[in-house]
Structures are given as structure tokens and as C-alpha cells.
Short mmCIF file of C-alpha atoms in Angstrom, two decimals:
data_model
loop_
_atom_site.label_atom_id
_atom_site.label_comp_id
_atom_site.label_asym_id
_atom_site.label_seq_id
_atom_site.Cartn_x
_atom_site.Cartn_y
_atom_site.Cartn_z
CA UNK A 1 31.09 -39.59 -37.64
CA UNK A 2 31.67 -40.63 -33.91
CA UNK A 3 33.66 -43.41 -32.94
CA UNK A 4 33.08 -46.59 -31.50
CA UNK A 5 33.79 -47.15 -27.36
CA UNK A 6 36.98 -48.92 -27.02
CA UNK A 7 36.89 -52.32 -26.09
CA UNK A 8 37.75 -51.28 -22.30
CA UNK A 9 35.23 -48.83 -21.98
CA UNK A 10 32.55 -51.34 -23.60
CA UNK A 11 34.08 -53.89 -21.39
CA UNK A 12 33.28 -51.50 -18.12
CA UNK A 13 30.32 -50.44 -19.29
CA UNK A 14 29.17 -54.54 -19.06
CA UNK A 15 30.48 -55.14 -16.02
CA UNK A 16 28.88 -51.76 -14.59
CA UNK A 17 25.58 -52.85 -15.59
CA UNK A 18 25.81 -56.58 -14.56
CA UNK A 19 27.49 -55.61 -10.28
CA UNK A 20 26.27 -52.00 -9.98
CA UNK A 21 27.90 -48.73 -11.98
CA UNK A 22 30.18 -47.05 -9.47
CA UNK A 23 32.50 -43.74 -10.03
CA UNK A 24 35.25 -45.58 -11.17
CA UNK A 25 33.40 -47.25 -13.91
CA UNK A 26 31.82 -43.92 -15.02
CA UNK A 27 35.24 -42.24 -15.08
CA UNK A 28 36.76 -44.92 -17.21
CA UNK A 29 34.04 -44.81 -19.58
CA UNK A 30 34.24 -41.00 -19.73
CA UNK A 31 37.78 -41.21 -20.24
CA UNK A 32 38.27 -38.41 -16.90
CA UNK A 33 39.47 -39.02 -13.58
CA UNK A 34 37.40 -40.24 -10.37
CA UNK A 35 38.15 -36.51 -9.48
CA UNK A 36 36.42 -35.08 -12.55
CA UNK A 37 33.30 -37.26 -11.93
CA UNK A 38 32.91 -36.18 -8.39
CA UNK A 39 33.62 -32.51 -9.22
CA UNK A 40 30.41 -33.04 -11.94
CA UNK A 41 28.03 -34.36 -9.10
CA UNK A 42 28.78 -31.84 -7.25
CA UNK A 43 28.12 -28.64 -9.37
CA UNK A 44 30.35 -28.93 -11.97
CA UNK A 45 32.98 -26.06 -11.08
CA UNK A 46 36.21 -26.18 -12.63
CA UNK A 47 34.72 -28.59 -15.17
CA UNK A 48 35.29 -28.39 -18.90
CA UNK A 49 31.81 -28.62 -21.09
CA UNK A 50 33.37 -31.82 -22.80
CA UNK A 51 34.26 -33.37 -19.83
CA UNK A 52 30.84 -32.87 -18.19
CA UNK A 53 29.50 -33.80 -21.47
CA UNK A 54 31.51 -36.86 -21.14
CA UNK A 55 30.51 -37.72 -17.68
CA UNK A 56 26.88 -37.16 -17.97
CA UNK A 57 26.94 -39.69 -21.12
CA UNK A 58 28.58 -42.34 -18.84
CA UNK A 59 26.12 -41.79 -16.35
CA UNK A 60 23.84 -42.82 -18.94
CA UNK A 61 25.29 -45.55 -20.54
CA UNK A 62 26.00 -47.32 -16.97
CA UNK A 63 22.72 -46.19 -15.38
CA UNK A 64 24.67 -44.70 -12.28
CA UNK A 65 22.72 -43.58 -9.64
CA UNK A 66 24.15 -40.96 -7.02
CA UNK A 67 23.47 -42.54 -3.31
CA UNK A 68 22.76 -39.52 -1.62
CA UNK A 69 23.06 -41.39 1.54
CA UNK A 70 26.58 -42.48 1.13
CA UNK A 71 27.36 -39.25 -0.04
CA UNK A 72 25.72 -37.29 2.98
CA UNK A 73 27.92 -39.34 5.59
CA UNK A 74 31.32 -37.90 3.45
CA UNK A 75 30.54 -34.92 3.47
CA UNK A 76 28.02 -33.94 6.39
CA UNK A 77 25.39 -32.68 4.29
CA UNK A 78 21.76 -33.52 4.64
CA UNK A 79 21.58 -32.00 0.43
CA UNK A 80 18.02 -30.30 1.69
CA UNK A 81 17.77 -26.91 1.41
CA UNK A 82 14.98 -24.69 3.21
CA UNK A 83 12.77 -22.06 1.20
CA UNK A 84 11.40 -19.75 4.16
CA UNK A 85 8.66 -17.67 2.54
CA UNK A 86 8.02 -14.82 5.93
CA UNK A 87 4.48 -14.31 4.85
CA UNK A 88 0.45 -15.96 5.86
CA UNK A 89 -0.44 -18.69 4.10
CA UNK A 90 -2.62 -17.28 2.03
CA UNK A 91 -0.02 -15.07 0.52
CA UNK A 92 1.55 -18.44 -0.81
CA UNK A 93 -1.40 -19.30 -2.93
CA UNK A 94 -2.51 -15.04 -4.48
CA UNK A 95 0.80 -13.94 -5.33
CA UNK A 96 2.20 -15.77 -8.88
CA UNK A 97 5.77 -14.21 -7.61
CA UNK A 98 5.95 -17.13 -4.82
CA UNK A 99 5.24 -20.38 -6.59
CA UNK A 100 7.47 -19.33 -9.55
CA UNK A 101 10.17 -18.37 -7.26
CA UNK A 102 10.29 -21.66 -5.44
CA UNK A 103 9.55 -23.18 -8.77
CA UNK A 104 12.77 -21.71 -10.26
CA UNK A 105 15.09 -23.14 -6.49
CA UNK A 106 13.81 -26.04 -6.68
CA UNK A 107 14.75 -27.00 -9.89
CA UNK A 108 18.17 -25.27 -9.55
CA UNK A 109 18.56 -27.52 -5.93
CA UNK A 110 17.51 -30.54 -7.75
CA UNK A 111 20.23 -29.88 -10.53
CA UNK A 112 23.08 -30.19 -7.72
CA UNK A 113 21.07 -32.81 -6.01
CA UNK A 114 19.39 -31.29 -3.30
CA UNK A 115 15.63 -30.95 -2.33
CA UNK A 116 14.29 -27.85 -1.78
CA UNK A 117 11.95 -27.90 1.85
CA UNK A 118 9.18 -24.93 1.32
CA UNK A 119 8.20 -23.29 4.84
CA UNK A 120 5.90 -20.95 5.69
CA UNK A 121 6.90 -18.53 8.40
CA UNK A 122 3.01 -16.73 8.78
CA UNK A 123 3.56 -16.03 12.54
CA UNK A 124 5.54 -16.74 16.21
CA UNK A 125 4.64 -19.82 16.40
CA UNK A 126 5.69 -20.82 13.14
CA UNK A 127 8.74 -18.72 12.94
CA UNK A 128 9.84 -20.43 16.34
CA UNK A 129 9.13 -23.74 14.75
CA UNK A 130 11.02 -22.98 11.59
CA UNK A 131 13.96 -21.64 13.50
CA UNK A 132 14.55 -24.74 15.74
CA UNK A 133 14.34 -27.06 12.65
CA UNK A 134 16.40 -25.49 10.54
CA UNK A 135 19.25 -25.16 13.27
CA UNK A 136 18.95 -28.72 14.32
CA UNK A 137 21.27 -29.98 11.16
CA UNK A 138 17.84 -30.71 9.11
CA UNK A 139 18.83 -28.16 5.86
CA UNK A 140 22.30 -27.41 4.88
CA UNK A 141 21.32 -23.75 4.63
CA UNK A 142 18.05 -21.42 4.05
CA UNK A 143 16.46 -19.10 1.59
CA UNK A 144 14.78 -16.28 3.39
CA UNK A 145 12.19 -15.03 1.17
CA UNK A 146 10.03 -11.73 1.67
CA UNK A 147 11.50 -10.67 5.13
CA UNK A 148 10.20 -8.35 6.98
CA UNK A 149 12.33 -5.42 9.46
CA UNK A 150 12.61 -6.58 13.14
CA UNK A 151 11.66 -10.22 11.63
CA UNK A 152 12.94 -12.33 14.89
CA UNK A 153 13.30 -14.89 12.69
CA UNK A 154 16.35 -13.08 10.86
CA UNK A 155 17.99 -12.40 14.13
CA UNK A 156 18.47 -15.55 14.86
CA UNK A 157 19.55 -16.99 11.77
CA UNK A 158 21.94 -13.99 11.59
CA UNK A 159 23.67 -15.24 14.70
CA UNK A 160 23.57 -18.72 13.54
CA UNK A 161 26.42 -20.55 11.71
CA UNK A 162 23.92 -21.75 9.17
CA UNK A 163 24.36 -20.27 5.30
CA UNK A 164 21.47 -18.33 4.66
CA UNK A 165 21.18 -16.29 1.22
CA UNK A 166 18.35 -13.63 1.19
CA UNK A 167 15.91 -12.48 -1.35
CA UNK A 168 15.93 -8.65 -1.73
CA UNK A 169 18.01 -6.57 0.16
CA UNK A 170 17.96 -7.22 4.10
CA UNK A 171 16.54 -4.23 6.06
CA UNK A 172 18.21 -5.97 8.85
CA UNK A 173 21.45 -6.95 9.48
CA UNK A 174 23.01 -6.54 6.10
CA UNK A 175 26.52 -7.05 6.68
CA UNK A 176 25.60 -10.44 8.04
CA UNK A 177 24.12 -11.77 4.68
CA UNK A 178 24.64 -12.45 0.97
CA UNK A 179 21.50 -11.73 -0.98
CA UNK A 180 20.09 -11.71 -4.64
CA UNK A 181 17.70 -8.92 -5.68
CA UNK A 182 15.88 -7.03 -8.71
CA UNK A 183 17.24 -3.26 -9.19
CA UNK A 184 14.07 -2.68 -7.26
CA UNK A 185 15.16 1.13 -7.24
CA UNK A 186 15.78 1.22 -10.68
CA UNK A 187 12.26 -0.49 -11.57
CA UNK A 188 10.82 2.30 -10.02
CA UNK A 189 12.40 4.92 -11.58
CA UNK A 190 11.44 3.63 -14.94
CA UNK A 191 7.79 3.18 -14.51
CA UNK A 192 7.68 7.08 -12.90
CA UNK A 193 10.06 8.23 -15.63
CA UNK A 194 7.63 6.18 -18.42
CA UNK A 195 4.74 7.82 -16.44
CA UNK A 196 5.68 11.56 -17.10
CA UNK A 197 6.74 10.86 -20.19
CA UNK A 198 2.89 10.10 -20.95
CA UNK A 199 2.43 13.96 -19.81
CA UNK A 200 1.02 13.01 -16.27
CA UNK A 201 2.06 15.31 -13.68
CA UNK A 202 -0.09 14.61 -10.81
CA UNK A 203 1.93 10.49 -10.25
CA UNK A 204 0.51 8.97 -7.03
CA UNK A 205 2.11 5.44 -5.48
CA UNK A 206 0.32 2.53 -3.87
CA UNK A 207 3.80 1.54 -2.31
CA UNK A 208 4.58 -2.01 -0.45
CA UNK A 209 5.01 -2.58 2.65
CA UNK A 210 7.71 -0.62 3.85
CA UNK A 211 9.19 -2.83 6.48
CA UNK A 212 10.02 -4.83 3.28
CA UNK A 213 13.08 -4.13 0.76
CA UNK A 214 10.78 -4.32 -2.24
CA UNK A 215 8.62 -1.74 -0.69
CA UNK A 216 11.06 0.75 0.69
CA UNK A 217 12.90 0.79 -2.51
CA UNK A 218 10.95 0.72 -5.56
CA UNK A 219 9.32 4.45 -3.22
CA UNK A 220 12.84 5.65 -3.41
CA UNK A 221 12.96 5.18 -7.45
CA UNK A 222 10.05 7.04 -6.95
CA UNK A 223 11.06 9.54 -5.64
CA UNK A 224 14.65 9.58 -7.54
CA UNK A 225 12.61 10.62 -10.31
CA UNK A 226 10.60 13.57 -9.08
CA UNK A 227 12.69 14.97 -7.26
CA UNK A 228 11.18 18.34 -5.98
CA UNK A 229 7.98 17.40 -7.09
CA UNK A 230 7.11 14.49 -4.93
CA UNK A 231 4.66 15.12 -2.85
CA UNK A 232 3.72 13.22 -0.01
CA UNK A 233 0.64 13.54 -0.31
CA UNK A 234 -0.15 10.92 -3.36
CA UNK A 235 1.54 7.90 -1.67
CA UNK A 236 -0.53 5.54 0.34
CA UNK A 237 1.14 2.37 1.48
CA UNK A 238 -0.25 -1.08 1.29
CA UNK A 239 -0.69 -3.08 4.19
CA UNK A 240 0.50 -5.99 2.19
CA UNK A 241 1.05 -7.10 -1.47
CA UNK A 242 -2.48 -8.20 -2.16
CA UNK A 243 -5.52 -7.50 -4.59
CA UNK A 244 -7.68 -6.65 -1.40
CA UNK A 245 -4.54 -3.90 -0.38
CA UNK A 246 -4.30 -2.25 -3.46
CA UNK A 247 -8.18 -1.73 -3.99
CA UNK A 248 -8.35 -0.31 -0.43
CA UNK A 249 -4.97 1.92 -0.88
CA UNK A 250 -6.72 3.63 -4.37
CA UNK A 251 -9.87 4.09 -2.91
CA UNK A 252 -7.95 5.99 -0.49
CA UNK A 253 -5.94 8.11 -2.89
CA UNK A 254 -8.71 9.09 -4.89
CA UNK A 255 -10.74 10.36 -2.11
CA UNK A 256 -7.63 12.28 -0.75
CA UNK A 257 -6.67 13.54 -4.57
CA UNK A 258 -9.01 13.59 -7.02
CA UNK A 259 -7.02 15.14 -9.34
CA UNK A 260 -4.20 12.48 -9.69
CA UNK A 261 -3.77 11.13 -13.50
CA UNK A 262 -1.16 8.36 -13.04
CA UNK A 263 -0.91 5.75 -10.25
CA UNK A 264 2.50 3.68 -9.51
CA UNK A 265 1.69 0.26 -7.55
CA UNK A 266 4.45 -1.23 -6.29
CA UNK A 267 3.30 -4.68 -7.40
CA UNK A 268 1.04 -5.84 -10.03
CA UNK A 269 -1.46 -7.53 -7.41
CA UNK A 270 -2.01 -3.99 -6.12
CA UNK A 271 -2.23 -2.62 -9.57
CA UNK A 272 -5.13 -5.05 -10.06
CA UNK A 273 -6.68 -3.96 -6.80
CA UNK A 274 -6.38 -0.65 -7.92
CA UNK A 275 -7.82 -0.93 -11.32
CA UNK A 276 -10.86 -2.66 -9.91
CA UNK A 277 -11.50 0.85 -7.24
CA UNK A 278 -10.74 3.46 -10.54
CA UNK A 279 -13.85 1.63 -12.17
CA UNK A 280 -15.91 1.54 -9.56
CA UNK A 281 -15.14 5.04 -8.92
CA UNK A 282 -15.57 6.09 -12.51
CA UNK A 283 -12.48 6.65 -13.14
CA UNK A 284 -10.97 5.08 -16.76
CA UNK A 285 -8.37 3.64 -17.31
CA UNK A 286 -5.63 5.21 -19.10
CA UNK A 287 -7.78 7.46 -20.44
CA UNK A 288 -8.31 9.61 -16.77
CA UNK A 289 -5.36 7.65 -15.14
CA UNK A 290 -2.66 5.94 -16.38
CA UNK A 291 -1.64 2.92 -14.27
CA UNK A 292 1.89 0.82 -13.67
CA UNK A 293 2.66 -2.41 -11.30
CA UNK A 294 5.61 -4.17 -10.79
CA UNK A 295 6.29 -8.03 -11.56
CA UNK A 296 5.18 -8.31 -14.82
CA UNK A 297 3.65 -11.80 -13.43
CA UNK A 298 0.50 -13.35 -15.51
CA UNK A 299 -1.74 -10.93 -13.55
CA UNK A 300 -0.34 -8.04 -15.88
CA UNK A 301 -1.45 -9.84 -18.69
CA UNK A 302 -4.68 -11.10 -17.44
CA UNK A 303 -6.18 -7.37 -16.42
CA UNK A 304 -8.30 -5.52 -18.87
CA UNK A 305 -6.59 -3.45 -19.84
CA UNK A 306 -3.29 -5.44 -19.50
CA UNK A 307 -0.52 -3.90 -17.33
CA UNK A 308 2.07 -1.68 -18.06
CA UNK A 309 4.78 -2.34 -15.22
CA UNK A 310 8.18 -3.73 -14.71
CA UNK A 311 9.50 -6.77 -15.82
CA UNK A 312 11.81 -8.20 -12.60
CA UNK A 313 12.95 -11.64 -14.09
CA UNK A 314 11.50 -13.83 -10.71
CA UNK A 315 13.36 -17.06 -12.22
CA UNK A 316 16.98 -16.00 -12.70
CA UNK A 317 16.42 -14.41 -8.85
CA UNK A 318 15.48 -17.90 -7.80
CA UNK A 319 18.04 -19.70 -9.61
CA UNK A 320 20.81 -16.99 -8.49
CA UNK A 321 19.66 -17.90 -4.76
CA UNK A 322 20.31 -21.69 -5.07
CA UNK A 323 23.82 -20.79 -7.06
CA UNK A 324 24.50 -18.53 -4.05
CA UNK A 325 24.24 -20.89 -1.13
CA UNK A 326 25.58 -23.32 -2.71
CA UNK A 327 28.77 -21.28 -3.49
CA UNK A 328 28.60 -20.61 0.60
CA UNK A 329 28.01 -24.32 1.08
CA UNK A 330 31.29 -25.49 -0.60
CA UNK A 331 33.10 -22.69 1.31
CA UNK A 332 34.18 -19.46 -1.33
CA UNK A 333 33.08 -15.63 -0.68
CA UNK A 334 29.86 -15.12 -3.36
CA UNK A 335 29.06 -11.71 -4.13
CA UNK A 336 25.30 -10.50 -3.87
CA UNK A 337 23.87 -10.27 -7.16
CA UNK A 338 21.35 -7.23 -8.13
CA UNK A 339 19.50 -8.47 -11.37
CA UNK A 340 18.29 -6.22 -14.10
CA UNK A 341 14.74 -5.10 -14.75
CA UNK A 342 13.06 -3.61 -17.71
CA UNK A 343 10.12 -1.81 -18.35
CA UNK A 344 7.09 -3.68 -19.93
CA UNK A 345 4.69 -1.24 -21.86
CA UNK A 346 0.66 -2.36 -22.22
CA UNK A 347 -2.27 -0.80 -22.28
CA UNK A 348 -2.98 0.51 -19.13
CA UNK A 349 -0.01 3.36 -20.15
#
């Protein structure tokens, strides 16, 4: 059985909720230092779970409020982070990945008590647009999502002094940024190991773009796998990760190999495409070809036949970005983080 508050914190408590709750009030009630309380509000390192516990309940009790504006002129920060998605509008709205990505940030952001600013960086004049807001003291750092090799855009930010945390691997200028990826490399080794373990020996790929990390590197899993056998032959890249892409990439592969038995697209979007060409081209579906994505988003779920392909957990990537920057933010060394992936078997294999 709990007990009561003593009398001073019940006393504090009153007075907190008859002038205004401030920090001191909440760290007498919580029975912590003002210390403690601001090391909660601000992320909660080097925090015990009672203690936060402790705080949070105070908070509570005393209806404190953080003023973000007070707290901005102590410590310079304008707690708004930027979510730079390097892709046309449209891609925003097709692709699940995106709005549970951003999803995922923002709630992470709003856990430390920041807001999360989405921009889309579809071309020059938007990319020039983004770049001079978010160097003009607007965000206290970026998330650069789905960047693209020779991207301006990451040249400049490279050579800026803002924190900037990347998702997937940068193709450009590595050294010069932290990022947070799925084994993209190992996802594609599974789904072409899972693939000949069916029995399918002639594998093509539908691979992403491969100015992009995702691309590039679920084709080397890819190729990991069969080794001597790849041929170049059955891969047709994807102008872009779209249903449109991936119908026009497997119409080309089955014209140029008629033979093939198993398909790899590098996303589930062009898995869709894809399935949509095989049945137009009477092809079935596993029954002629067997056929993987990537993602594991509610597309693979919503195809008939459902999607075999690789689960790459989207929300832990977005909430590892947040934890990132904000690690860079309040000034230690983060590692970049490569998450796990697993393979999801359905009935398309």
C-alpha cells in the first residue's frame, strides 16, 4: 500500500497549483533535485526509472507545463527538427515506407519536446529552398531521408555545422555523417537465398535506384548469394521505387528472359508493379514465378497473392534517427546503427 505525500510535498503541490508549478516545486514533490528534473525534460539520460517515474508523477500532480520558449533562450535551441524526404511529391503520398517513417520521428521528437518540420526536397528549387532554411538557425538539426548520389543538397549540409543524421547509408560523403539503416545487404541475401531454396535457378532483380543506398545494396546481397551464377542479364533497375517502375522493369525482364522462375524486387511497391505485368503476361504467380519485395509495408499484405519479402522494421529506423541527433545535439560521439531484418514468408513464395 503506497503512502501518503508528506505534508511538504502536499503543501507544494497547493501552492504550485494556486501561482504556477515551476521546477523547484516539481523536484520537491518528486523528492529529486532541480538537476534531476531538468535532466528528465531533456531526454532522461543518466536518469534512474524511479526517479523519472517520480518526476513525471509530479508533473502531473502540479500540472507543469515545459515553456519551450524560456527554455529555447537557455539553451539556443529552436527544439524543431527537419525531416528532408529527397524525393517528388508524389512519392510522399504511394510509398507506406514515408508516412510511417516520419510517423515513427515525430513521435520520438515530440517525446524530448521537439517538433518534427516534414520537407520535401522534389527538385533545385526546392532543395535550394530547404538548404537556406535549414541553415538560417530555423531546425536544430536534419533528417535526410532517401538521398540520392551527387544530391547537392548533401554537399552542402556536409559542409555545414548543422547535425544531420542520415537514413541508409550515404553514397556520398560518408565520413561526414552518422546514419541509421536496415542490413539492406543482408535483406537481400535472404530473399535470394529463400528463393533458391524454392528450387528456382533462373532469379532475376527489379533493383532500386542505384544512386540510392537501398538500391545499390540490397543488388549486392544479391549478388553475395549467387555468386558465379549471377548473371547480368536478369537485373533491370527501376527508375524509382514506384508501382508504375516495377510493372515497366518486369515487362522488361520477361521480354528479355522468358525463362526466369523467380523475381527479387527491391521494394514491395515494385513487387506489386511486377505482379500486375506477370498476369497480364500470363505468367502465374508462384506457380511459373516465384516473387519477393522488400518492406514488408501493408502493400505485402494487400497483394493477391500476399508478399513474400523482407521485413526492415521502418519504426525503430525512425525512432533510432531522432535518438541519434539528439545524442549529436547534446554534444557525445553516437555510433551509426544498422538494424536487423528478417525474412517474411507469404504466398507469393
Amino acid at each position: 500500500m503506497s503512502q501518503p505525500p508528506h505534508p511538504k510535498s502536499r503543501g507544494a503541490a497547493r501552492r504550485a497549483q494556486r501561482t504556477g508549478p515551476t521546477m523547484e516545486d516539481v523536484a520537491r514533490i518528486a523528492g529529486v533535485s532541480r538537476g534531476t528534473v531538468s535532466r528528465v525534460l531533456n531526454g532522461g539520460h543518466d536518469v534512474s526509472d524511479a526517479a523519472e517515474a517520480a518526476v513525471r508523477e509530479a508533473m502531473r500532480t502540479t500540472g507543469y507545463v515545459v515553456n519551450h520558449h524560456a527554455r529555447s533562450l537557455v539553451t539556443r535551441r529552436t527544439n524543431a527538427i527537419a525531416f528532408v524526404l529527397s524525393e517528388p511529391h508524389e512519392r510522399l503520398f504511394e510509398d507506406p515506407n514515408f508516412n510511417t517513417l516520419a510517423r515513427a520521428a515525430a513521435q520520438q521528437a515530440a517525446a524530448r519536446g521537439a517538433s518534427l518540420v516534414l520537407m520535401v526536397a522534389g527538385d533545385h528549387e526546392e532543395r535550394n529552398r530547404i538548404s537556406a532554411y535549414v541553415r538560417s538557425g530555423h531546425v536544430d538539426g536534419v533528417l535526410l531521408v532517401s538521398t540520392h548520389r551527387g544530391d547537392p543538397l548533401v554537399t552542402e549540409l556536409a559542409h555545414s555545422a548543422l547535425p544531420v543524421v542520415v537514413c541508409g547509408k550515404p553514397l556520398d560523403h560518408t565520413a561526414d555523417f552518422r546514419f541509421v539503416a536496415a542490413d539492406d545487404r543482408e535483406g537481400g541475401r535472404l530473399l535470394t537465398r529463400h528463393l533458391l531454396d524454392l528450387g528456382r535457378r533462373r532469379i532475376g532483380m527489379i533493383t532500386g535506384p542505384q544512386d540510392t543506398s537501398g538500391g545499390a545494396e540490397r543488388l549486392l546481397g544479391y549478388q553475395d548469394v549467387l555468386g558465379d551464377r549471377f548473371d547480368p542479364g536478369l537485373v533491370v533497375p527501376a527508375t524509382e521505387y514506384s508501382l508504375a517502375a516495377g510493372e515497366a522493369a518486369m515487362r522488361s525482364l520477361v521480354a528479355g528472359a522468358s525463362d526466369v522462375d523467380a523475381v527479387f524486387a527491391a521494394s514491395d511497391l515494385l513487387a506489386a508493379g511486377a505482379l500486375a505485368a506477370l498476369r497480364d503476361a500470363g505468367r502465374r504467380v508462384p506457380a511459373d514465378v516465384a516473387l519477393g519485395g522488400f518492406d514488408d509495408s501493408v502493400i505485402a499484405r494487400s497483394t493477391v497473392p500476399a508478399l513474400t519479402t523482407v521485413r526492415q522494421p521502418i519504426e525503430e529506423v525512425g525512432r533510432q534517427l531522432v535518438r541519434v541527433l539528439f545524442d549529436l545535439l547534446d554534444g557525445r560521439t553516437p555510433d551509426s546503427v544498422t538494424v536487423p531484418v528478417s525474412l517474411v514468408r507469404r504466398a507469393s513464395a
